Coordinates of C-alpha atoms and ligand atoms in Angstrom, one line a residue:
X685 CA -17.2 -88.6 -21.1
X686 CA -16.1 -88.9 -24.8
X687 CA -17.9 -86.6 -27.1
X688 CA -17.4 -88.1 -30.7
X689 CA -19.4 -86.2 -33.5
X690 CA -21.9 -84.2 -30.9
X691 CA -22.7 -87.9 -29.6
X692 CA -21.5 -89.6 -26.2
X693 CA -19.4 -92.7 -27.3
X694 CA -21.5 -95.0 -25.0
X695 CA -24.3 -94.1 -27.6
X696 CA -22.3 -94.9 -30.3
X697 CA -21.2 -98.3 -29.3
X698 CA -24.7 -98.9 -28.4
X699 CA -26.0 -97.9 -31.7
X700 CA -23.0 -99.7 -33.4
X701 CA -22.0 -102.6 -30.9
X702 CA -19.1 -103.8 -32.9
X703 CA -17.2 -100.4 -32.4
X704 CA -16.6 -102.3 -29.2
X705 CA -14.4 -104.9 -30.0
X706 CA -12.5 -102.0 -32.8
X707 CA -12.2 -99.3 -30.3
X708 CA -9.9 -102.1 -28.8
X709 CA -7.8 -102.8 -31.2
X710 CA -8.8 -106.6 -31.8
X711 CA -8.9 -108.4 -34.9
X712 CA -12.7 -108.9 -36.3
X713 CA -14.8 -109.1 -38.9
X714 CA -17.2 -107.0 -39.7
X715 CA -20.2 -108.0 -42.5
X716 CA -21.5 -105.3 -44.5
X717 CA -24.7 -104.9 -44.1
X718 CA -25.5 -102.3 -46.7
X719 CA -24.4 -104.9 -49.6
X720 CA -26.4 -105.5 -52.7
X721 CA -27.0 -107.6 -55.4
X722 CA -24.9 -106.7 -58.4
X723 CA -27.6 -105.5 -60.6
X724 CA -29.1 -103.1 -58.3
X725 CA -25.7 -101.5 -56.5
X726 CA -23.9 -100.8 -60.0
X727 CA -26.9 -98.8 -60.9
X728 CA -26.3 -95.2 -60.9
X729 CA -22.4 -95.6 -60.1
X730 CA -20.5 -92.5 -61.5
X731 CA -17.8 -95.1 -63.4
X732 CA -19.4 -97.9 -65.5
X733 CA -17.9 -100.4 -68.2
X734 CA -17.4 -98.0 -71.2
X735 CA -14.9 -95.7 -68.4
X736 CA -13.2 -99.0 -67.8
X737 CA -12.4 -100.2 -71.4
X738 CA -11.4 -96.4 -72.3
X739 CA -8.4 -96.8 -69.6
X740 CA -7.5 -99.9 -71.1
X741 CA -7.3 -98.4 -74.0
X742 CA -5.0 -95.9 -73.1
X743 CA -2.6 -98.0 -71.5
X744 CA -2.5 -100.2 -74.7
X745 CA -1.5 -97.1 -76.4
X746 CA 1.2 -96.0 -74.1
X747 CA 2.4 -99.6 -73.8
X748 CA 5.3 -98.7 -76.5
X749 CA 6.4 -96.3 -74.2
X750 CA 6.8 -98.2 -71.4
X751 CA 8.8 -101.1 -72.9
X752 CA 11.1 -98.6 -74.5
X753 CA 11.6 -97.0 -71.2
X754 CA 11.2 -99.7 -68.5
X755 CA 13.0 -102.3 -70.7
X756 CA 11.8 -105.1 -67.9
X757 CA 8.3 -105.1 -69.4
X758 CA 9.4 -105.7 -72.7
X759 CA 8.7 -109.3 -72.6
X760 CA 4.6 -108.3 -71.5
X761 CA 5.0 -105.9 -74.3
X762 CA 4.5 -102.7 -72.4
X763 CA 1.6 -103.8 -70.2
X764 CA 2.6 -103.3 -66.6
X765 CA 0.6 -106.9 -64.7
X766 CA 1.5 -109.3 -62.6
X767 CA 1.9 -112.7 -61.7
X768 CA -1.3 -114.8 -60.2
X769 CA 0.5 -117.6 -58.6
X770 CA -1.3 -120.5 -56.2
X771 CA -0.5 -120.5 -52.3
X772 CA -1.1 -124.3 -51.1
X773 CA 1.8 -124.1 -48.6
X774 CA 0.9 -120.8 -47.3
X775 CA -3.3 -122.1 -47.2
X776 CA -2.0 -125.2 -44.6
X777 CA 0.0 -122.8 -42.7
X778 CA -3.2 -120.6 -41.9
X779 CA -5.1 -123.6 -41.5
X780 CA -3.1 -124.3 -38.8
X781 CA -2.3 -121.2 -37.0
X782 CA -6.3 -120.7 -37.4
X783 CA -7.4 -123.9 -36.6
X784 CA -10.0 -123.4 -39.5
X785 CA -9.8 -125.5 -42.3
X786 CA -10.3 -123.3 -45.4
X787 CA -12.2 -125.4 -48.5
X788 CA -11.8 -123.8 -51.9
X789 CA -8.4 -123.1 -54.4
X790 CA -6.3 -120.6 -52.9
X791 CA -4.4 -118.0 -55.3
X792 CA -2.2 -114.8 -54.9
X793 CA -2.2 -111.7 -57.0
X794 CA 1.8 -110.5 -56.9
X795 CA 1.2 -107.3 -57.4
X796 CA 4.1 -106.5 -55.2
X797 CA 5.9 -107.7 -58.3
X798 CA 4.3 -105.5 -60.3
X799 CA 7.3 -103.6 -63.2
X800 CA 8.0 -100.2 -62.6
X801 CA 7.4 -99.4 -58.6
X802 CA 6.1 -102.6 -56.6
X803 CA 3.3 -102.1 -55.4
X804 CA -1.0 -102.0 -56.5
X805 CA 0.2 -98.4 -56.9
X806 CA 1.9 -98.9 -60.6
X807 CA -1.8 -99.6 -61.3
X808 CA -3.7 -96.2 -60.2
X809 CA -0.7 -94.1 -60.0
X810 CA 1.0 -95.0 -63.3
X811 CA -2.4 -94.3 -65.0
X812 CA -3.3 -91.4 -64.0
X813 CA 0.1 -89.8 -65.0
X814 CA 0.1 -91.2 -68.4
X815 CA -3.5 -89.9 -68.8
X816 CA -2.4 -86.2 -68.0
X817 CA 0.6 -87.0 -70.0
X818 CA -1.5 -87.7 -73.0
X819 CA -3.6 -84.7 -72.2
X820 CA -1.3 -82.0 -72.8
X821 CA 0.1 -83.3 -75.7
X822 CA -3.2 -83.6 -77.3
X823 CA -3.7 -80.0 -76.0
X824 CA -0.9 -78.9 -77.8
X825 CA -1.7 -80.9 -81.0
X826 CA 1.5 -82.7 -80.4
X827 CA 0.1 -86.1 -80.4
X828 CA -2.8 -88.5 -81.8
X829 CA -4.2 -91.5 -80.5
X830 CA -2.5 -93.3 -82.9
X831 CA 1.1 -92.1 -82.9
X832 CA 3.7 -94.2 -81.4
X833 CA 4.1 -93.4 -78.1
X834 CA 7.1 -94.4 -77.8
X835 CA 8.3 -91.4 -79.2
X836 CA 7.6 -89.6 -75.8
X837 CA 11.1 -91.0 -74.3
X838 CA 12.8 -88.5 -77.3
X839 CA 14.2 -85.4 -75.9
X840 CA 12.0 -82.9 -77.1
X841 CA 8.7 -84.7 -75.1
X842 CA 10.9 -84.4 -71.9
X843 CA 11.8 -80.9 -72.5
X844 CA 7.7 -79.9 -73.0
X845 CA 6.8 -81.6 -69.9
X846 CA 9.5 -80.2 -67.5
X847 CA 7.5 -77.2 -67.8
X848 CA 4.8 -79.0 -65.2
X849 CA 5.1 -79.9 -62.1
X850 CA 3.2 -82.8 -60.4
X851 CA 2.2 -83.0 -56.6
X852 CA 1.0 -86.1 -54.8
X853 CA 0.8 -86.9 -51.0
X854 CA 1.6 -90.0 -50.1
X855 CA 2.4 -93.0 -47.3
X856 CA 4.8 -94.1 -48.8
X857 CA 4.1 -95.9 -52.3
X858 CA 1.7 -94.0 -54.8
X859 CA 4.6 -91.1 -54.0
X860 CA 7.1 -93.8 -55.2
X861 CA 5.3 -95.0 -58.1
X862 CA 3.8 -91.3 -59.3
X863 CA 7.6 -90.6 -58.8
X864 CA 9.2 -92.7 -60.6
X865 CA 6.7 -92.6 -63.4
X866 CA 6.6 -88.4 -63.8
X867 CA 10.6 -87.9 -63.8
X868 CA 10.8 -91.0 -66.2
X869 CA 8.8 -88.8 -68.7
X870 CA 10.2 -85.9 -67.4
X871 CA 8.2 -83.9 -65.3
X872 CA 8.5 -81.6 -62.0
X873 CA 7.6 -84.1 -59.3
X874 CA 7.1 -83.2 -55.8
X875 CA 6.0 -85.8 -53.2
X876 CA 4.3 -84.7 -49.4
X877 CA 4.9 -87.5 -47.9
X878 CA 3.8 -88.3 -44.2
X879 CA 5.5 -89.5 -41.0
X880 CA 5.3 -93.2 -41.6
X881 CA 6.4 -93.2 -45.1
X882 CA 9.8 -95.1 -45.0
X883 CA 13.0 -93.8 -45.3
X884 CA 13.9 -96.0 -48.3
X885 CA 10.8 -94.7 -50.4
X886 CA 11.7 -91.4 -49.7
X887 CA 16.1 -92.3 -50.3
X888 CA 14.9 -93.7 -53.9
X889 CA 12.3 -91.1 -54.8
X890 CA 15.3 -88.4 -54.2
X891 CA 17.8 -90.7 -56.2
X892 CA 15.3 -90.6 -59.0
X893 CA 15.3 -86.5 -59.1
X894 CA 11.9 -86.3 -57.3
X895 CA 12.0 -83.6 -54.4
X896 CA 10.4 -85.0 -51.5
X897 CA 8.7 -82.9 -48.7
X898 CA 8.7 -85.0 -45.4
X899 CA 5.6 -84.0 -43.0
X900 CA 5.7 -84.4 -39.3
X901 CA 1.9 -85.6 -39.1
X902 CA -0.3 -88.0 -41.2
X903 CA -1.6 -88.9 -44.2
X904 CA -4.2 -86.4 -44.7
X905 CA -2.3 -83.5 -43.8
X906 CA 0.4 -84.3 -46.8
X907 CA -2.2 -84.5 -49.0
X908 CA -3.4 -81.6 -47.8
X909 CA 0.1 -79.6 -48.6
X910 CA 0.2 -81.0 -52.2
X911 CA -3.5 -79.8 -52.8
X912 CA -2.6 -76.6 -51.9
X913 CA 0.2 -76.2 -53.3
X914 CA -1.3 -77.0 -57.1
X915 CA -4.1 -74.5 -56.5
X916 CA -4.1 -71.8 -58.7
X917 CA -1.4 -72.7 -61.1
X918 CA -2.3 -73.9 -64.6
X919 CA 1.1 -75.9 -64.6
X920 CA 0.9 -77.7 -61.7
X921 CA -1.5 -80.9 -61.7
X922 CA -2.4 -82.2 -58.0
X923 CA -3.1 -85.9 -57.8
X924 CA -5.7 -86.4 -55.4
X925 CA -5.5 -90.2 -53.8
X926 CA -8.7 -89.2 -51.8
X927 CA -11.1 -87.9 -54.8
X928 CA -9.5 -88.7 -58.1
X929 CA -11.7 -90.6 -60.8
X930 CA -8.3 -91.5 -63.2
X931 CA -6.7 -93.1 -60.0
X932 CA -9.4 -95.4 -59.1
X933 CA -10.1 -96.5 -63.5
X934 CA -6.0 -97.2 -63.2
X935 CA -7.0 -99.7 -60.4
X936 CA -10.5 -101.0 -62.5
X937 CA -8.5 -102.5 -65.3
X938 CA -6.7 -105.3 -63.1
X939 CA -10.0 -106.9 -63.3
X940 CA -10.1 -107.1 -67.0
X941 CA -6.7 -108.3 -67.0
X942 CA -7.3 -111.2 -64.1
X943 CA -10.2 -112.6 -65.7
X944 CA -7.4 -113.4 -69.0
X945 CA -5.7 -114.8 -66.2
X946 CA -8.8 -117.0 -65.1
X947 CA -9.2 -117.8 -68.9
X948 CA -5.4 -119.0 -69.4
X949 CA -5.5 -121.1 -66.0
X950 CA -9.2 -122.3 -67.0
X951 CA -9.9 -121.0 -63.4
X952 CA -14.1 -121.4 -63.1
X953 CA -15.6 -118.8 -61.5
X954 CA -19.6 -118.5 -61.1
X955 CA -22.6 -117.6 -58.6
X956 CA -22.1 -121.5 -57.6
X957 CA -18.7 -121.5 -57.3
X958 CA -18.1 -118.1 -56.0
X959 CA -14.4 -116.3 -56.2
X960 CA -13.6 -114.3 -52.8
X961 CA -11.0 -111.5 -53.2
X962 CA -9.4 -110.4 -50.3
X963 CA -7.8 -106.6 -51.0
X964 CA -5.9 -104.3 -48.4
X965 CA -7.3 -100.6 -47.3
X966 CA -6.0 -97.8 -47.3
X967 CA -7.6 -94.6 -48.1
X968 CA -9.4 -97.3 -50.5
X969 CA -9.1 -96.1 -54.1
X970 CA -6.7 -99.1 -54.9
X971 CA -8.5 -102.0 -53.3
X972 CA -11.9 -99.9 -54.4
X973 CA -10.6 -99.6 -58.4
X974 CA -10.1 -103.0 -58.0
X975 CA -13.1 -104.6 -56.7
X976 CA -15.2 -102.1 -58.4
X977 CA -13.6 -103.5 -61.4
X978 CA -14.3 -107.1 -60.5
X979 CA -17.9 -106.7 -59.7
X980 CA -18.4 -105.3 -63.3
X981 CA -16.4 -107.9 -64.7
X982 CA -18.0 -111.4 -62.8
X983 CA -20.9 -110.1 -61.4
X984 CA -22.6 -111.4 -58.5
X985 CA -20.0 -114.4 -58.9
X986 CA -17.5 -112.1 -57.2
X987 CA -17.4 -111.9 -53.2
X988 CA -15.0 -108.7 -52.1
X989 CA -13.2 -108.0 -48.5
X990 CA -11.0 -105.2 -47.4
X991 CA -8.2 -105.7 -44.6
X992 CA -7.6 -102.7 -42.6
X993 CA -4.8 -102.4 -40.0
X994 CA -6.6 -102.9 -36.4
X995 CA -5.0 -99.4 -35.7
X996 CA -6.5 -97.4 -38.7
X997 CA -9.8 -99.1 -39.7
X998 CA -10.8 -96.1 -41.6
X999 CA -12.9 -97.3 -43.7
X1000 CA -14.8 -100.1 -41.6
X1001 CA -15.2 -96.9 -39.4
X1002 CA -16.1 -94.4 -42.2
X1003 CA -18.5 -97.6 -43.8
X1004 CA -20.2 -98.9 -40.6
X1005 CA -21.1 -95.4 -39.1
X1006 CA -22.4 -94.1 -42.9
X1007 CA -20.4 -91.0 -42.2
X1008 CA -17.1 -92.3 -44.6
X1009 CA -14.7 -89.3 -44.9
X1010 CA -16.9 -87.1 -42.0
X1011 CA -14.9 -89.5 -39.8
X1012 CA -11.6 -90.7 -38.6
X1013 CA -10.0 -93.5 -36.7
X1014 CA -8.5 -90.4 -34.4
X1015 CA -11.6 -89.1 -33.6
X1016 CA -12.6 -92.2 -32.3
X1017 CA -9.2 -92.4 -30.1
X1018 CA -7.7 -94.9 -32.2
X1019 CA -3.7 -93.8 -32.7
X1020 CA -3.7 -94.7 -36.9
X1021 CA 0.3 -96.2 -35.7
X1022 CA 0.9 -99.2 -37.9
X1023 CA 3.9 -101.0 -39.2
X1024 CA 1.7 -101.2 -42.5
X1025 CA 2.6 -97.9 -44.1
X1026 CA 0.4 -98.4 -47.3
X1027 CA -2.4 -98.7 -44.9
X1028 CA -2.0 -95.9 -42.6
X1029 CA -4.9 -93.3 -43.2
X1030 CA -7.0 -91.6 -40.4
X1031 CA -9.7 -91.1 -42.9
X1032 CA -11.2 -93.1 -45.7
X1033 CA -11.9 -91.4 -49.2
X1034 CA -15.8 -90.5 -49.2
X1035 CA -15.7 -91.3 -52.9
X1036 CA -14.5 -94.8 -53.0
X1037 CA -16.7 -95.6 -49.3
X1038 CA -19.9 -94.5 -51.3
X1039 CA -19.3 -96.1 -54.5
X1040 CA -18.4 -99.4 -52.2
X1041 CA -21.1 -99.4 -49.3
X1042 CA -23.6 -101.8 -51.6
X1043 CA -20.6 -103.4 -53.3
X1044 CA -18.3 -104.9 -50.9
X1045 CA -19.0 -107.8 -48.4
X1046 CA -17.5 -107.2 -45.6
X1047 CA -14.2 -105.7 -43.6
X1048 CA -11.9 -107.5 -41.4
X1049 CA -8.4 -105.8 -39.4
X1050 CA -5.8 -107.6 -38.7
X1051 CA -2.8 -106.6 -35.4
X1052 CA 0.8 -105.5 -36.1
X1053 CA 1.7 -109.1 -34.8
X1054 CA -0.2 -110.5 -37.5
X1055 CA 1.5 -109.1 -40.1
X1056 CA 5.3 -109.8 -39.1
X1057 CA 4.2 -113.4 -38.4
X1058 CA 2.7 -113.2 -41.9
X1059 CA 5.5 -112.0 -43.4
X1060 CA 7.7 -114.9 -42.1
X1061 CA 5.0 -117.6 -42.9
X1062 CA 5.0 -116.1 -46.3
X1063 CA 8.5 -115.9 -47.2
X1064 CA 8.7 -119.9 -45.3
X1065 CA 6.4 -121.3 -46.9
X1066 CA 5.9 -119.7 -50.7
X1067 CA 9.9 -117.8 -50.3
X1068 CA 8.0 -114.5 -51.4
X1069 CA 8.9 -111.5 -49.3
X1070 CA 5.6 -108.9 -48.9
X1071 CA 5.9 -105.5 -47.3
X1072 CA 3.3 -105.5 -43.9
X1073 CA 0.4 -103.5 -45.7
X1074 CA 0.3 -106.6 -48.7
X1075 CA 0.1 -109.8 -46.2
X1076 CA -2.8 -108.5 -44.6
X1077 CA -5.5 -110.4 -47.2
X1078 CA -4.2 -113.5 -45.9
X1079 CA -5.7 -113.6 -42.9
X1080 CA -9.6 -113.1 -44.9
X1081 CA -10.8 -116.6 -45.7
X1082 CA -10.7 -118.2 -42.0
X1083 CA -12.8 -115.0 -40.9
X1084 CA -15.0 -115.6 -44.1
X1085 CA -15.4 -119.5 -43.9
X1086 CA -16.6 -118.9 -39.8
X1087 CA -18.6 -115.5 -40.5
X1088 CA -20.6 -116.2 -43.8
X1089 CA -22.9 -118.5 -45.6
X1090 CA -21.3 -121.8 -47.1
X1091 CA -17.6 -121.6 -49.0
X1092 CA -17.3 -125.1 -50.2
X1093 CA -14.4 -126.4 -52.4
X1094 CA -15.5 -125.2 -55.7
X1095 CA -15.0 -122.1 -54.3
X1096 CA -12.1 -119.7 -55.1
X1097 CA -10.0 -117.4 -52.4
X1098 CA -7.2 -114.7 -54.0
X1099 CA -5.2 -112.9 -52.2
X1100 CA -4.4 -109.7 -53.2
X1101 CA -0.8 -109.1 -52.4
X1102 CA -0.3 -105.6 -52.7
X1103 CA 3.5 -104.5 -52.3
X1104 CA 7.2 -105.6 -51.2
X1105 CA 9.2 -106.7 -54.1
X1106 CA 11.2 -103.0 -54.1
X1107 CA 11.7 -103.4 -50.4
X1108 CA 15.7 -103.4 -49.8
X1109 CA 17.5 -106.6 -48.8
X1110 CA 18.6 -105.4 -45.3
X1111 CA 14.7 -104.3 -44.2
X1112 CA 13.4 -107.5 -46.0
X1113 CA 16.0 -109.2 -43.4
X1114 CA 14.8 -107.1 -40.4
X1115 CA 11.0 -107.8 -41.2
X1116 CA 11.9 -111.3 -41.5
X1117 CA 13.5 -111.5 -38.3
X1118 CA 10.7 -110.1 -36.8
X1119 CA 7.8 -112.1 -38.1
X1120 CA 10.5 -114.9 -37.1
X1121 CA 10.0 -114.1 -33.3
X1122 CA 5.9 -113.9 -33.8
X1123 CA 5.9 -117.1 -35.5
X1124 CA 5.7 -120.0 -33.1
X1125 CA 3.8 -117.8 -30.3
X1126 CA 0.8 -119.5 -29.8
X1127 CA -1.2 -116.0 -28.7
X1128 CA -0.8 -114.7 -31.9
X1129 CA -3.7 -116.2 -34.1
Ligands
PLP640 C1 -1.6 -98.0 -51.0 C2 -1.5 -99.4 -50.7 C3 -2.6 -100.2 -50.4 C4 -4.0 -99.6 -50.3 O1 -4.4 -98.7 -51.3 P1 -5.3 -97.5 -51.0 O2 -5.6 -96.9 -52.3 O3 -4.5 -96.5 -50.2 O4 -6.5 -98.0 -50.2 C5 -2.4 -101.5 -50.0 N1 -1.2 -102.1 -50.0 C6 -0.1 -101.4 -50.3 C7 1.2 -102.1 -50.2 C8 -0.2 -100.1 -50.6 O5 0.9 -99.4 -50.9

């Protein structure tokens, strides 16, 4: 008999019937019971507005730094965003490998074209480097809020901060974008990254001057190594993907952003005609920032769904069972082995899961299969290539138009596409190939 937690499993599915169906490794849907109205769950929350609009802030003052050293956002002025484009041809194909006719506009978010590293990570990641940049130079009186921060790509600003050193752990792409974004301003980087982090993430990083630490086990371990490793030195600064406050405000500002967006497009979006956002999971901070930030932003107007790898639903786990971080997918005998790399954590960050239990509506996964077939359907019908973690909110409005309460066409579905625009040519090809062979098998739905 399975002991999971001091408690026989039979007892836990019985207590918690859908772990059934999860425990198996099937695609489902799971509705969150615990949500809220808006009102009442973004009372007491330990980030509000005011934390939002400071972040904002900060990236508007650093945004002459980042066109003078990433001369691809010059033309956005310095602000990293990206494209919202609609999906029509990719909305028919799902209606048809779903049988499920989906009513309501159907958009993307390209954050795998993000500028800089690619992925929902040059959001969080980005941020929270630039925010202890800013910190130590105010420390040291070398800087006010209303310098020119563009003098930071000078010499002398690179020299100062090559006295710290900055740790991350990583899957793969907060490594890449904290990375990049450290040895641009001329820091120590070091990135603990796990088993499943690819090759090519870790072949760039070292191309870039960042030393990489490769860890035979998961996620949480190479976190783990970095936290350590910062401990008890002034000079090294730990960014913690699990815990950290500045990763998940990086994340909160897309909302302010998307709702310009909205504005431009003259997208509606109100309690009657509701906009669903469909965000992939990971430990959670990035799809957490960002639904945090849209609830704050629209309201009650805003419906919000994570998509978790059927192999590591961490945080449908960590959400359903009220234990959050207490629990992983491995204690549960689920193997956490998925193609989705950005998605490939054991255990869900306790933070995010408790700022998000009354928040978010509900959590669906979605096979291995799924994804490469996604990834061909995508690049067929819309000729954008996603990495496997970023096609994953695609599959989120079938399960939502079966599972919950009326989505008429007034509606609006988005699609948050979370990373692949940095992945090489050759993979690109291979993944392709792949979702090629998925594509027309009629037991993949
Ligand atoms: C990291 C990542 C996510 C999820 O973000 P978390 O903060 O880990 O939950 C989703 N998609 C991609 C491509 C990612 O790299």
């Amino acid at each position: 008999m399975t002991i999971v937690k001091g408690k026989p499993m039979e007892k836990w599915i019985r207590e918690f019937p859908d772990l059934g169906p999860i425990l198996n490794y099937t695609p489902f849907y799971w509705s969150n019971p615990g949500v809220k109205d808006n009102k009442e769950a973004l009372q007491d929350q330990p980030l509000q507005l005011k934390d939002m609009k400071d972040a904002e802030e900060r990236l508007k003052r650093f945004a002459p730094f980042i066109a003078k050293a990433y001369p691809e956002t010059e033309k956005d002025r310095g602000i990293i965003e990206s494209p919202l484009i609609e999906g029509n041809q990719i909305k028919a194909r799902i209606e048809t490998i779903t049988g499920q006719k989906i009513p309501g506009a159907f958009y993307i978010k390209l954050d795998s074209h993000l500028p800089i590293s690619g992925s929902i990570k040059a959001r969080g990641g980005i941020y929270e480097v630039l925010k202890y940049a800013e910190t130590l130079l105010q420390e040291h009186h070398l800087l006010s809020e209303t310098d020119d921060y563009s003098k930071m790509t000078e010499a002398t600003y690179r020299e100062f901060f090559s006295q710290y050193t900055i740790l991350v752990g990583s899957t793969g792409n907060l490594g890449l974008s904290i990375g990049v974004i450290s040895a641009k301003l001329g820091f120590q980087v070091i990135v603990h990254m796990s088993a499943d982090a690819k090759q090519w993430k870790k072949d760039l990083l070292r191309s870039r001057g960042v030393q990489v630490m490769e860890h035979p086990s998961d996620y949480s371990k190479a976190v783990e190594e970095g936290r350590k490793e910062a401990e008890n030195d002034s000079k090294s600064y730990f960014i913690d993907d699990e815990n950290s406050k500045d990763l998940f405000l990086g994340y909160t500002v897309a909302a302010i952003r998307l709702k310009k967006q909205f504005e431009e497009r003259e997208i509606q979006v109100s309690p009657e005609k509701p906009l669903h956002v469909y965000l992939p999971c990971g430990v959670g901070g990035g799809p957490g920032g960002v639904a945090f930030g849209l609830k704050v932003i629209f309201g009650d107007a805003v419906k919000c769904y994570f998509a978790e790898p059927t192999h590591s639903p961490c945080m449908l786990v960590g959400m359903m069972t009220g234990l959050h971080n207490e629990i992983s997918v491995n204690d549960f005998g689920l193997d956490n082995q998925t193609a989705a790399d950005g998605l490939a954590v054991g255990r869900p960050s306790g933070f995010v899961g408790k700022v998000m239990e009354p928040l978010l509506e509900g959590i669906y996964t979605v096979s291995d299969e799924q994804m490469f077939r996604l990834i061909a359907e995508m690049a067929d019908a819309e000729g954008i290539h996603l990495e496997p973690s970023a096609v994953t909110g695609l599959m989120g409005p079938s399960y939502v138009v079966q599972n919950e309460l009326k989505v008429t066409d007034g509606d609006t579905h988005l699609i948050w596409a979370t990373g692949g625009s940095m992945v090489p040519g050759d993979i690109q090809e291979a993944e392709y190939q792949k979702g090629l062979e998925y594509k027309n098998n009629p037991d993949i739905r």
